[in-house]
Structure formats: C-alpha cells, structure tokens
Amino acid sequence: MAEHLTVGRVAELAGVSVRTLHHYDQIGLVRPSARTAAGYRAYSPVDVGRLREVLVYRRLGFGLREIAALVDDPGTDTVAHLRRLRGLLLEERDRATAMVTAIDRELEARAMGIRMTSEDQLGPFGSRLYEAIGTAYPATRRTEPRIAAQVWDALGDARTVLNVGAGTGSYEPPDRDVTAVEPSAVMRARRPASAAPCVAATAESLPFEDDSFDAAMAFSTVHHWRDPIAGLREMRRVARRVVVFTHDTSDAGWRHRFWLTRDYLPEVTGLVAGRPSVHRLARAIGARLEPVLIPWDCADGFLEAHWRRPEAYLDEQVRRAVSVWTRVGAEAEQRAVDRLRDDLSSGRWAERNRDLTDLDAAELGLRLLVA
C-alpha cells in the first residue's frame, strides 16, 4: 500500500472534491484498485493516471459518457492517450490566445476612441477564431479538392450518403444529404457546427436498416477498424453503392514506393502486418479499384501528402495529424525526424529523390474501392 494514495490526498492533489471521486467510483469511471486497512479507498499510480486523463477531458468540456469511451478505448495505449491530450490542450491554448489577442485589439481600439461593430466584437469568437487557430495547425486534415472530386464522382447520382468513420467531416459532399458515423468522441467534438449530423457507432455495427442510403463512403479510416471486412459488408448492407478511400499494401515492394517509409520509417511495415489486402477488401464487396494520385501541393495532411515537401515532416503538428507517427512510437519517430533533418541539411535527400522535383502528382498506392 506504500505507493497508494488515500481518497482525501488524491482529491487534494487533483483539486476536486472527495464526493466527485466517490461519484467516479460509483459509475465505474475511475475505480480505486485497493482499500486501506480501515476500508477507505486507495489509489495506485495506474488509478491516478486514469484520473488524470479523465480530469483533462472533463476540463476540455467532454461529457462523462464520452470520457468513459475515450479512456476505455482498447486501441489506445498510455502514450497515445498522452499525445491526444497534449494535442487537445494545445488547441485549447491557441483558442485562448486568439481570444486574448482579439480582446487586446478591442482595448486598443477603445483607448483610441474607435467604436467596434457587432461583427468586429463577435467575429474573433466564431469562424474567425478558427481561422486564427488554423495558422498554428498546418497539419489539420482538410479536404483536398482534387481527391474529393474523384471521390464524389465515384458516388455517382447518390442523393443520400452515409459517411462511415467520418472524423471531423472532411470529404463530405456539400450537395448531398449526408449522415455521418464516428465512434471517437474526440473526432465528434471537433466536427464543425455546419457538418452533417453524426451518429456514435462503429463500422462493424451500423444502426441502420438495409438499403437506407443511396451510397456509403469511408475515407482513410478502414485501417482503424477492428474488422475491416465486416465493416465493408455493413456498408454494403445499408447502401446500394460503396466508395472507400484506402491504401494498397498488397505489393511486397509497396514500402519502397515512398521515400519516407523506405529510408526513415521502416516500422510502418509492421503496422500493416496481418491487415487484409486491398484486393481482399475489394472482393468482399465486389468492388473495382481506382488509383488515386497525390498532387504535390496536397491540402490534406495524410501520411504521403508531403512527398515533394519533405521539410513538412519536421513539424510536430504535421506528424500529430497522422496516426502512424503515434503508432510507431516516440523512439522511431525521433530517429526518423533526426535522420531526415540531417539529410535535408546535407543535400542527401535532394540527391536521393531528385526524380520527384518535376512531378506534379505521385502514385503512392492510394486507391478507391468502388462497388
């Protein structure tokens, strides 16, 4: 019991009431793993770590049910949780900074006798706030219009579209009736107010009747699913057309197509081990495969997007927008970044990849499955 803390001590350190900790225990959110000889709750370092995650999410405005789903996610380890919390806190910090800047400007204007319009007063707290924050996040996952055009063309004349694993809403066609499905509370919280209505569910168990939609789409999400085949079959069940954006790792030499995984991050190979091949995915729903080229100035920050802009991978915010960097681990990430920085400085990268300079688009294994 030497490493355990009493409920009173934990409450004091965390700045919450004992009553709050009792409530978290009762609802199964944070349960102390031991009791003292007198029968009082006692918290181990692991319990305290879980409580820390809960408190950060709570102070970021998440509800208790959403927090429970986040901290109990079996696919996220402690390091991944910490990285996610760090990203959310950085966003919160930048929101606060942007609002402070807006208030400072208004104070300056008032000191000079300048009256602020209603738009000037409210703008920095609405859409203009997110524009200001966006400058600090070059890696935010935005819709790349040239890839979007290919995806939306594949949807055909579908009027109702289900977006599975929708994330923050990128690539949702603006001229269709879209319903989104997203299991992550973090992603749902980041969806803009103008995005399609979103249902908390998984791809493998879609809460819709057969043929409920003209089409179902999934963009860069299949690799996160527990059972990709089951998820695709569910999409086929609820929609008459299926369009999926994914990556072809079936070719034994796929890793060598992209210099980042070839020369700096070979650990990516281990991440796809055992994953169904793109051809198996296609067969599961009777889909055809279409190659998707990546423009050199791709606006979407997925892993391969910066194939002609290697300096981007030195930016931590670029890396945080891609799950691969978290999954390979901090040691592999730091080694890759250090090696790339050295090669860019010495000119080795430019010499090794001089054939990329004149390319406007690259074929790096991205595919559309269309059924």
mmCIF file of C-alpha atoms in Angstrom:
data_model
loop_
_atom_site.group_PDB
_atom_site.id
_atom_site.type_symbol
_atom_site.label_atom_id
_atom_site.label_comp_id
_atom_site.label_asym_id
_atom_site.label_seq_id
_atom_site.Cartn_x
_atom_site.Cartn_y
_atom_site.Cartn_z
ATOM 1 C CA MET A 1 0.000 0.000 0.000
ATOM 2 C CA ALA A 2 3.050 2.279 0.167
ATOM 3 C CA GLU A 3 2.519 3.538 -3.410
ATOM 4 C CA HIS A 4 -1.205 4.113 -2.931
ATOM 5 C CA LEU A 5 -2.814 7.452 -2.073
ATOM 6 C CA THR A 6 -5.903 7.917 0.064
ATOM 7 C CA VAL A 7 -9.022 9.391 -1.488
ATOM 8 C CA GLY A 8 -8.527 12.573 0.522
ATOM 9 C CA ARG A 9 -4.971 13.016 -0.680
ATOM 10 C CA VAL A 10 -5.965 12.383 -4.308
ATOM 11 C CA ALA A 11 -8.788 14.921 -4.017
ATOM 12 C CA GLU A 12 -6.357 17.475 -2.589
ATOM 13 C CA LEU A 13 -3.761 16.919 -5.330
ATOM 14 C CA ALA A 14 -6.321 16.893 -8.149
ATOM 15 C CA GLY A 15 -8.293 19.888 -6.946
ATOM 16 C CA VAL A 16 -11.602 18.024 -6.865
ATOM 17 C CA SER A 17 -13.924 17.039 -4.067
ATOM 18 C CA VAL A 18 -13.963 13.656 -2.377
ATOM 19 C CA ARG A 19 -17.608 13.484 -3.412
ATOM 20 C CA THR A 20 -16.545 13.762 -7.069
ATOM 21 C CA LEU A 21 -14.112 10.873 -6.654
ATOM 22 C CA HIS A 22 -16.826 8.789 -4.973
ATOM 23 C CA HIS A 23 -19.123 9.510 -7.931
ATOM 24 C CA TYR A 24 -16.446 8.477 -10.440
ATOM 25 C CA ASP A 25 -16.032 5.249 -8.481
ATOM 26 C CA GLN A 26 -19.776 4.555 -8.416
ATOM 27 C CA ILE A 27 -20.207 4.981 -12.166
ATOM 28 C CA GLY A 28 -17.071 2.935 -12.940
ATOM 29 C CA LEU A 29 -15.135 5.820 -14.464
ATOM 30 C CA VAL A 30 -12.207 5.770 -12.011
ATOM 31 C CA ARG A 31 -12.268 2.943 -9.502
ATOM 32 C CA PRO A 32 -9.514 2.776 -6.870
ATOM 33 C CA SER A 33 -7.813 -0.594 -7.027
ATOM 34 C CA ALA A 34 -7.332 -1.056 -3.278
ATOM 35 C CA ARG A 35 -8.663 -0.256 0.170
ATOM 36 C CA THR A 36 -6.806 0.755 3.315
ATOM 37 C CA ALA A 37 -6.928 -1.350 6.469
ATOM 38 C CA ALA A 38 -9.707 0.946 7.659
ATOM 39 C CA GLY A 39 -11.690 0.340 4.456
ATOM 40 C CA TYR A 40 -11.033 3.676 2.738
ATOM 41 C CA ARG A 41 -10.427 3.968 -0.995
ATOM 42 C CA ALA A 42 -6.756 3.851 -2.048
ATOM 43 C CA TYR A 43 -5.464 4.863 -5.483
ATOM 44 C CA SER A 44 -2.488 3.252 -7.222
ATOM 45 C CA PRO A 45 -0.266 5.126 -9.722
ATOM 46 C CA VAL A 46 -2.281 3.494 -12.535
ATOM 47 C CA ASP A 47 -5.539 4.712 -10.971
ATOM 48 C CA VAL A 48 -4.098 8.202 -10.654
ATOM 49 C CA GLY A 49 -3.014 8.153 -14.311
ATOM 50 C CA ARG A 50 -6.538 7.271 -15.393
ATOM 51 C CA LEU A 51 -7.954 10.017 -13.177
ATOM 52 C CA ARG A 52 -5.538 12.497 -14.742
ATOM 53 C CA GLU A 53 -6.893 11.622 -18.215
ATOM 54 C CA VAL A 54 -10.484 11.929 -17.018
ATOM 55 C CA LEU A 55 -9.858 15.346 -15.459
ATOM 56 C CA VAL A 56 -8.192 16.735 -18.576
ATOM 57 C CA TYR A 57 -11.057 15.571 -20.800
ATOM 58 C CA ARG A 58 -13.556 16.950 -18.277
ATOM 59 C CA ARG A 59 -11.899 20.347 -18.237
ATOM 60 C CA LEU A 60 -11.904 20.360 -22.026
ATOM 61 C CA GLY A 61 -15.686 20.095 -21.910
ATOM 62 C CA PHE A 62 -16.280 16.410 -22.640
ATOM 63 C CA GLY A 63 -19.236 14.633 -21.040
ATOM 64 C CA LEU A 64 -18.705 11.696 -18.687
ATOM 65 C CA ARG A 65 -20.060 9.131 -21.162
ATOM 66 C CA GLU A 66 -17.750 10.395 -23.897
ATOM 67 C CA ILE A 67 -14.822 10.355 -21.466
ATOM 68 C CA ALA A 68 -15.564 6.759 -20.477
ATOM 69 C CA ALA A 69 -15.478 5.718 -24.139
ATOM 70 C CA LEU A 70 -12.171 7.541 -24.654
ATOM 71 C CA VAL A 71 -10.282 6.211 -21.630
ATOM 72 C CA ASP A 72 -11.591 2.668 -22.173
ATOM 73 C CA ASP A 73 -10.594 2.572 -25.847
ATOM 74 C CA PRO A 74 -8.695 -0.744 -26.168
ATOM 75 C CA GLY A 75 -6.828 0.513 -29.225
ATOM 76 C CA THR A 76 -5.176 3.423 -27.399
ATOM 77 C CA ASP A 77 -2.263 2.931 -25.016
ATOM 78 C CA THR A 78 -0.981 5.365 -22.386
ATOM 79 C CA VAL A 79 1.428 7.109 -24.757
ATOM 80 C CA ALA A 80 -1.284 7.581 -27.383
ATOM 81 C CA HIS A 81 -3.631 8.965 -24.713
ATOM 82 C CA LEU A 82 -0.992 11.471 -23.607
ATOM 83 C CA ARG A 83 -0.282 12.580 -27.157
ATOM 84 C CA ARG A 84 -4.001 13.039 -27.811
ATOM 85 C CA LEU A 85 -4.458 15.017 -24.610
ATOM 86 C CA ARG A 86 -1.453 17.165 -25.473
ATOM 87 C CA GLY A 87 -2.933 17.979 -28.870
ATOM 88 C CA LEU A 88 -6.299 18.893 -27.385
ATOM 89 C CA LEU A 89 -4.676 21.106 -24.764
ATOM 90 C CA LEU A 90 -2.581 22.854 -27.416
ATOM 91 C CA GLU A 91 -5.764 23.575 -29.355
ATOM 92 C CA GLU A 92 -7.384 24.948 -26.202
ATOM 93 C CA ARG A 93 -4.329 27.102 -25.534
ATOM 94 C CA ASP A 94 -4.405 28.525 -29.052
ATOM 95 C CA ARG A 95 -8.113 29.264 -28.779
ATOM 96 C CA ALA A 96 -7.458 31.196 -25.583
ATOM 97 C CA THR A 97 -4.506 33.009 -27.154
ATOM 98 C CA ALA A 98 -6.582 34.019 -30.175
ATOM 99 C CA MET A 99 -9.364 35.340 -27.953
ATOM 100 C CA VAL A 100 -6.909 37.278 -25.761
ATOM 101 C CA THR A 101 -5.442 38.834 -28.902
ATOM 102 C CA ALA A 102 -8.923 39.840 -30.054
ATOM 103 C CA ILE A 103 -9.686 41.434 -26.679
ATOM 104 C CA ASP A 104 -6.351 43.277 -26.672
ATOM 105 C CA ARG A 105 -7.160 44.729 -30.087
ATOM 106 C CA GLU A 106 -10.556 45.892 -28.872
ATOM 107 C CA LEU A 107 -8.994 47.508 -25.799
ATOM 108 C CA GLU A 108 -6.534 49.345 -28.034
ATOM 109 C CA ALA A 109 -9.364 50.467 -30.316
ATOM 110 C CA ARG A 110 -11.441 51.732 -27.405
ATOM 111 C CA ALA A 111 -8.430 53.599 -25.987
ATOM 112 C CA MET A 112 -8.202 55.450 -29.301
ATOM 113 C CA GLY A 113 -11.925 56.186 -29.286
ATOM 114 C CA ILE A 114 -12.736 53.708 -32.056
ATOM 115 C CA ARG A 115 -16.116 52.027 -31.725
ATOM 116 C CA MET A 116 -16.260 48.316 -32.513
ATOM 117 C CA THR A 117 -19.070 46.998 -34.688
ATOM 118 C CA SER A 118 -21.062 43.954 -33.577
ATOM 119 C CA GLU A 119 -19.295 41.920 -36.262
ATOM 120 C CA ASP A 120 -15.878 43.032 -35.014
ATOM 121 C CA GLN A 121 -16.787 42.101 -31.440
ATOM 122 C CA LEU A 122 -18.196 38.658 -32.182
ATOM 123 C CA GLY A 123 -16.176 37.628 -35.226
ATOM 124 C CA PRO A 124 -12.997 36.674 -33.369
ATOM 125 C CA PHE A 125 -15.017 34.270 -31.206
ATOM 126 C CA GLY A 126 -16.658 32.462 -34.123
ATOM 127 C CA SER A 127 -15.380 31.455 -37.542
ATOM 128 C CA ARG A 128 -12.547 33.981 -37.487
ATOM 129 C CA LEU A 129 -11.250 32.412 -34.295
ATOM 130 C CA TYR A 130 -10.844 29.074 -36.061
ATOM 131 C CA GLU A 131 -9.135 30.801 -38.973
ATOM 132 C CA ALA A 132 -6.616 32.247 -36.497
ATOM 133 C CA ILE A 133 -6.115 28.905 -34.795
ATOM 134 C CA GLY A 134 -5.710 27.198 -38.154
ATOM 135 C CA THR A 135 -2.492 29.086 -38.836
ATOM 136 C CA ALA A 136 -0.922 27.188 -35.931
ATOM 137 C CA TYR A 137 -2.003 23.829 -37.327
ATOM 138 C CA PRO A 138 -0.539 23.331 -40.817
ATOM 139 C CA ALA A 139 -1.293 19.622 -40.493
ATOM 140 C CA THR A 140 -5.055 19.872 -39.996
ATOM 141 C CA ARG A 141 -6.825 17.331 -42.121
ATOM 142 C CA ARG A 142 -8.547 19.428 -44.763
ATOM 143 C CA THR A 143 -10.367 18.299 -47.881
ATOM 144 C CA GLU A 144 -8.074 18.092 -50.912
ATOM 145 C CA PRO A 145 -10.377 19.262 -53.754
ATOM 146 C CA ARG A 146 -8.772 17.152 -56.494
ATOM 147 C CA ILE A 147 -9.091 13.948 -54.500
ATOM 148 C CA ALA A 148 -12.563 14.980 -53.327
ATOM 149 C CA ALA A 149 -13.668 15.373 -56.945
ATOM 150 C CA GLN A 150 -12.661 11.766 -57.643
ATOM 151 C CA VAL A 151 -14.467 10.513 -54.527
ATOM 152 C CA TRP A 152 -17.633 12.481 -55.226
ATOM 153 C CA ASP A 153 -17.623 11.394 -58.866
ATOM 154 C CA ALA A 154 -17.492 7.771 -57.670
ATOM 155 C CA LEU A 155 -20.633 8.411 -55.594
ATOM 156 C CA GLY A 156 -22.494 8.837 -58.877
ATOM 157 C CA ASP A 157 -26.002 10.257 -58.623
ATOM 158 C CA ALA A 158 -26.445 9.252 -54.958
ATOM 159 C CA ARG A 159 -28.522 11.801 -53.064
ATOM 160 C CA THR A 160 -28.276 10.233 -49.602
ATOM 161 C CA VAL A 161 -24.780 9.362 -48.385
ATOM 162 C CA LEU A 162 -23.545 7.653 -45.224
ATOM 163 C CA ASN A 163 -20.015 8.687 -44.221
ATOM 164 C CA VAL A 164 -18.519 5.906 -42.071
ATOM 165 C CA GLY A 165 -15.595 6.718 -39.797
ATOM 166 C CA ALA A 166 -16.315 10.336 -40.673
ATOM 167 C CA GLY A 167 -13.833 12.044 -38.363
ATOM 168 C CA THR A 168 -14.188 15.813 -38.493
ATOM 169 C CA GLY A 169 -16.155 15.771 -41.743
ATOM 170 C CA SER A 170 -13.552 16.133 -44.476
ATOM 171 C CA TYR A 171 -14.684 14.951 -47.918
ATOM 172 C CA GLU A 172 -18.383 15.006 -47.049
ATOM 173 C CA PRO A 173 -20.062 16.157 -50.290
ATOM 174 C CA PRO A 174 -21.781 19.505 -49.697
ATOM 175 C CA ASP A 175 -24.525 18.920 -52.277
ATOM 176 C CA ARG A 176 -25.844 15.618 -50.856
ATOM 177 C CA ASP A 177 -27.869 14.586 -47.830
ATOM 178 C CA VAL A 178 -25.091 13.210 -45.606
ATOM 179 C CA THR A 179 -25.302 11.233 -42.355
ATOM 180 C CA ALA A 180 -22.034 10.620 -40.518
ATOM 181 C CA VAL A 181 -20.898 7.753 -38.281
ATOM 182 C CA GLU A 182 -17.934 8.283 -35.958
ATOM 183 C CA PRO A 183 -17.051 6.210 -32.842
ATOM 184 C CA SER A 184 -14.479 8.667 -31.427
ATOM 185 C CA ALA A 185 -15.794 11.324 -29.066
ATOM 186 C CA VAL A 186 -12.690 13.405 -29.790
ATOM 187 C CA MET A 187 -13.437 13.444 -33.509
ATOM 188 C CA ARG A 188 -17.131 14.127 -32.980
ATOM 189 C CA ALA A 189 -16.275 17.077 -30.749
ATOM 190 C CA ARG A 190 -14.079 18.540 -33.480
ATOM 191 C CA ARG A 191 -16.764 18.456 -36.165
ATOM 192 C CA PRO A 192 -17.837 21.990 -37.136
ATOM 193 C CA ALA A 193 -21.403 23.080 -36.490
ATOM 194 C CA SER A 194 -22.047 23.066 -40.242
ATOM 195 C CA ALA A 195 -21.051 19.400 -40.643
ATOM 196 C CA ALA A 196 -23.547 16.617 -41.242
ATOM 197 C CA PRO A 197 -25.385 15.087 -38.265
ATOM 198 C CA CYS A 198 -23.196 12.441 -36.647
ATOM 199 C CA VAL A 199 -24.083 9.126 -35.003
ATOM 200 C CA ALA A 200 -21.838 7.440 -32.431
ATOM 201 C CA ALA A 201 -21.348 3.938 -33.851
ATOM 202 C CA THR A 202 -18.748 1.612 -35.378
ATOM 203 C CA ALA A 203 -18.433 0.459 -38.968
ATOM 204 C CA GLU A 204 -18.918 -3.160 -37.952
ATOM 205 C CA SER A 205 -22.358 -2.474 -36.452
ATOM 206 C CA LEU A 206 -24.157 0.276 -38.332
ATOM 207 C CA PRO A 207 -27.500 1.216 -36.714
ATOM 208 C CA PHE A 208 -29.443 1.449 -39.991
ATOM 209 C CA GLU A 209 -31.872 -0.717 -41.955
ATOM 210 C CA ASP A 210 -30.880 -2.448 -45.189
ATOM 211 C CA ASP A 211 -30.593 -0.107 -48.191
ATOM 212 C CA SER A 212 -31.124 3.010 -46.074
ATOM 213 C CA PHE A 213 -28.780 5.108 -48.261
ATOM 214 C CA ASP A 214 -28.005 5.575 -51.912
ATOM 215 C CA ALA A 215 -24.288 5.358 -51.126
ATOM 216 C CA ALA A 216 -21.890 4.791 -48.246
ATOM 217 C CA MET A 217 -18.385 6.246 -48.197
ATOM 218 C CA ALA A 218 -15.330 5.820 -45.980
ATOM 219 C CA PHE A 219 -12.226 7.968 -46.287
ATOM 220 C CA SER A 220 -8.855 6.925 -44.859
ATOM 221 C CA THR A 221 -10.425 5.052 -41.962
ATOM 222 C CA VAL A 222 -10.561 1.331 -42.792
ATOM 223 C CA HIS A 223 -7.135 0.742 -41.243
ATOM 224 C CA HIS A 224 -8.547 1.862 -37.873
ATOM 225 C CA TRP A 225 -11.417 -0.648 -37.896
ATOM 226 C CA ARG A 226 -11.345 -3.730 -35.710
ATOM 227 C CA ASP A 227 -12.706 -5.892 -38.564
ATOM 228 C CA PRO A 228 -12.414 -4.171 -41.969
ATOM 229 C CA ILE A 229 -14.209 -6.954 -43.850
ATOM 230 C CA ALA A 230 -17.197 -6.822 -41.502
ATOM 231 C CA GLY A 231 -17.265 -3.035 -41.738
ATOM 232 C CA LEU A 232 -17.288 -3.055 -45.531
ATOM 233 C CA ARG A 233 -20.051 -5.655 -45.621
ATOM 234 C CA GLU A 234 -22.090 -3.499 -43.249
ATOM 235 C CA MET A 235 -21.634 -0.559 -45.631
ATOM 236 C CA ARG A 236 -22.788 -2.776 -48.496
ATOM 237 C CA ARG A 237 -25.823 -3.818 -46.457
ATOM 238 C CA VAL A 238 -27.049 -0.310 -45.726
ATOM 239 C CA ALA A 239 -26.223 1.290 -49.089
ATOM 240 C CA ARG A 240 -26.604 0.463 -52.765
ATOM 241 C CA ARG A 241 -23.175 1.918 -53.649
ATOM 242 C CA VAL A 242 -19.933 1.869 -51.645
ATOM 243 C CA VAL A 243 -16.901 4.138 -52.108
ATOM 244 C CA VAL A 244 -13.813 3.620 -49.931
ATOM 245 C CA PHE A 245 -10.510 5.511 -49.937
ATOM 246 C CA THR A 246 -7.690 3.311 -48.639
ATOM 247 C CA HIS A 247 -4.085 2.211 -49.239
ATOM 248 C CA ASP A 248 -2.730 -0.713 -51.210
ATOM 249 C CA THR A 249 -0.120 -2.604 -49.176
ATOM 250 C CA SER A 250 -0.513 -5.887 -51.064
ATOM 251 C CA ASP A 251 2.575 -5.389 -53.240
ATOM 252 C CA ALA A 252 5.668 -6.750 -51.481
ATOM 253 C CA GLY A 253 7.569 -3.635 -52.535
ATOM 254 C CA TRP A 254 4.914 -1.098 -51.545
ATOM 255 C CA ARG A 255 7.048 0.370 -48.762
ATOM 256 C CA HIS A 256 9.744 1.339 -51.267
ATOM 257 C CA ARG A 257 7.377 3.494 -53.326
ATOM 258 C CA PHE A 258 7.531 6.262 -50.728
ATOM 259 C CA TRP A 259 10.875 7.621 -49.552
ATOM 260 C CA LEU A 260 9.618 8.318 -46.008
ATOM 261 C CA THR A 261 8.794 4.680 -45.255
ATOM 262 C CA ARG A 262 11.700 3.395 -47.333
ATOM 263 C CA ASP A 263 14.500 5.474 -45.834
ATOM 264 C CA TYR A 264 13.277 6.781 -42.491
ATOM 265 C CA LEU A 265 10.286 4.930 -41.098
ATOM 266 C CA PRO A 266 10.507 1.197 -41.965
ATOM 267 C CA GLU A 267 8.444 0.437 -38.831
ATOM 268 C CA VAL A 268 5.345 1.204 -40.898
ATOM 269 C CA THR A 269 5.720 -2.249 -42.437
ATOM 270 C CA GLY A 270 4.946 -3.851 -39.093
ATOM 271 C CA LEU A 271 1.793 -1.779 -38.685
ATOM 272 C CA VAL A 272 0.138 -3.361 -41.719
ATOM 273 C CA ALA A 273 1.134 -6.942 -40.929
ATOM 274 C CA GLY A 274 -1.943 -9.146 -40.868
ATOM 275 C CA ARG A 275 -4.190 -6.468 -42.316
ATOM 276 C CA PRO A 276 -6.453 -7.658 -45.174
ATOM 277 C CA SER A 277 -5.032 -6.783 -48.586
ATOM 278 C CA VAL A 278 -6.801 -4.201 -50.696
ATOM 279 C CA HIS A 279 -7.732 -6.981 -53.134
ATOM 280 C CA ARG A 280 -9.369 -8.983 -50.352
ATOM 281 C CA LEU A 281 -11.275 -5.889 -49.278
ATOM 282 C CA ALA A 282 -12.433 -5.363 -52.855
ATOM 283 C CA ARG A 283 -13.567 -8.963 -53.223
ATOM 284 C CA ALA A 284 -15.579 -8.744 -50.000
ATOM 285 C CA ILE A 285 -17.934 -6.193 -51.577
ATOM 286 C CA GLY A 286 -17.387 -6.830 -55.290
ATOM 287 C CA ALA A 287 -15.533 -3.564 -55.805
ATOM 288 C CA ARG A 288 -13.263 -2.311 -58.561
ATOM 289 C CA LEU A 289 -10.018 -0.474 -57.763
ATOM 290 C CA GLU A 290 -9.139 3.018 -58.941
ATOM 291 C CA PRO A 291 -5.703 4.581 -58.365
ATOM 292 C CA VAL A 292 -5.667 7.970 -56.610
ATOM 293 C CA LEU A 293 -2.762 10.271 -57.447
ATOM 294 C CA ILE A 294 -1.474 12.680 -54.795
ATOM 295 C CA PRO A 295 -0.878 16.246 -56.028
ATOM 296 C CA TRP A 296 2.424 17.747 -54.960
ATOM 297 C CA ASP A 297 0.642 20.520 -53.026
ATOM 298 C CA CYS A 298 -1.974 18.255 -51.428
ATOM 299 C CA ALA A 299 -4.039 20.157 -48.852
ATOM 300 C CA ASP A 300 -4.895 17.071 -46.818
ATOM 301 C CA GLY A 301 -2.229 16.134 -44.290
ATOM 302 C CA PHE A 302 -2.300 12.321 -44.537
ATOM 303 C CA LEU A 303 0.990 10.424 -44.332
ATOM 304 C CA GLU A 304 2.006 10.588 -48.001
ATOM 305 C CA ALA A 305 0.717 14.123 -48.657
ATOM 306 C CA HIS A 306 4.099 15.868 -48.367
ATOM 307 C CA TRP A 307 6.008 13.584 -50.709
ATOM 308 C CA ARG A 308 7.544 16.608 -52.505
ATOM 309 C CA ARG A 309 7.708 18.811 -49.389
ATOM 310 C CA PRO A 310 9.955 16.819 -47.025
ATOM 311 C CA GLU A 311 10.513 19.709 -44.604
ATOM 312 C CA ALA A 312 6.870 19.363 -43.528
ATOM 313 C CA TYR A 313 7.643 16.140 -41.671
ATOM 314 C CA LEU A 314 9.957 18.025 -39.338
ATOM 315 C CA ASP A 315 6.916 19.894 -37.981
ATOM 316 C CA GLU A 316 5.424 18.127 -34.970
ATOM 317 C CA GLN A 317 1.912 19.373 -35.780
ATOM 318 C CA VAL A 318 2.137 17.770 -39.215
ATOM 319 C CA ARG A 319 3.115 14.492 -37.606
ATOM 320 C CA ARG A 320 0.422 14.665 -34.911
ATOM 321 C CA ALA A 321 -2.255 14.767 -37.603
ATOM 322 C CA VAL A 322 -1.248 11.258 -38.751
ATOM 323 C CA SER A 323 -1.818 8.239 -36.522
ATOM 324 C CA VAL A 324 1.196 6.365 -37.943
ATOM 325 C CA TRP A 325 3.634 8.602 -36.065
ATOM 326 C CA THR A 326 1.997 7.802 -32.751
ATOM 327 C CA ARG A 327 1.762 4.105 -33.514
ATOM 328 C CA VAL A 328 5.445 3.632 -34.385
ATOM 329 C CA GLY A 329 6.455 5.083 -31.011
ATOM 330 C CA ALA A 330 8.443 8.074 -29.843
ATOM 331 C CA GLU A 331 11.877 6.497 -30.374
ATOM 332 C CA ALA A 332 11.256 5.587 -34.012
ATOM 333 C CA GLU A 333 9.673 8.970 -34.652
ATOM 334 C CA GLN A 334 12.595 10.915 -33.216
ATOM 335 C CA ARG A 335 15.135 8.807 -35.102
ATOM 336 C CA ALA A 336 13.289 9.350 -38.388
ATOM 337 C CA VAL A 337 12.984 13.099 -37.835
ATOM 338 C CA ASP A 338 16.649 13.481 -36.871
ATOM 339 C CA ARG A 339 17.814 11.484 -39.884
ATOM 340 C CA LEU A 340 15.567 13.399 -42.278
ATOM 341 C CA ARG A 341 16.713 16.731 -40.865
ATOM 342 C CA ASP A 342 20.354 15.722 -41.371
ATOM 343 C CA ASP A 343 19.714 14.537 -44.938
ATOM 344 C CA LEU A 344 17.886 17.730 -45.850
ATOM 345 C CA SER A 345 20.712 19.815 -44.409
ATOM 346 C CA SER A 346 23.440 17.865 -46.201
ATOM 347 C CA GLY A 347 21.596 17.613 -49.524
ATOM 348 C CA ARG A 348 21.415 13.812 -49.386
ATOM 349 C CA TRP A 349 17.614 13.837 -49.551
ATOM 350 C CA ALA A 350 17.604 16.021 -52.661
ATOM 351 C CA GLU A 351 20.188 13.856 -54.361
ATOM 352 C CA ARG A 352 18.385 10.628 -53.499
ATOM 353 C CA ASN A 353 14.982 11.923 -54.633
ATOM 354 C CA ARG A 354 15.858 14.257 -57.497
ATOM 355 C CA ASP A 355 13.379 12.436 -59.787
ATOM 356 C CA LEU A 356 10.476 13.883 -57.743
ATOM 357 C CA THR A 357 11.256 17.537 -58.445
ATOM 358 C CA ASP A 358 9.338 17.796 -61.716
ATOM 359 C CA LEU A 359 6.368 15.598 -60.780
ATOM 360 C CA ASP A 360 3.002 17.272 -60.299
ATOM 361 C CA ALA A 361 1.393 14.158 -58.796
ATOM 362 C CA ALA A 362 2.620 10.830 -57.414
ATOM 363 C CA GLU A 363 1.222 7.320 -57.392
ATOM 364 C CA LEU A 364 1.958 6.002 -53.900
ATOM 365 C CA GLY A 365 -0.559 3.206 -53.560
ATOM 366 C CA LEU A 366 -3.698 5.137 -52.643
ATOM 367 C CA ARG A 367 -6.852 3.520 -54.002
ATOM 368 C CA LEU A 368 -10.591 3.949 -54.286
ATOM 369 C CA LEU A 369 -12.748 0.858 -53.860
ATOM 370 C CA VAL A 370 -15.989 1.377 -55.776
ATOM 371 C CA ALA A 371 -18.807 -1.138 -55.545
#
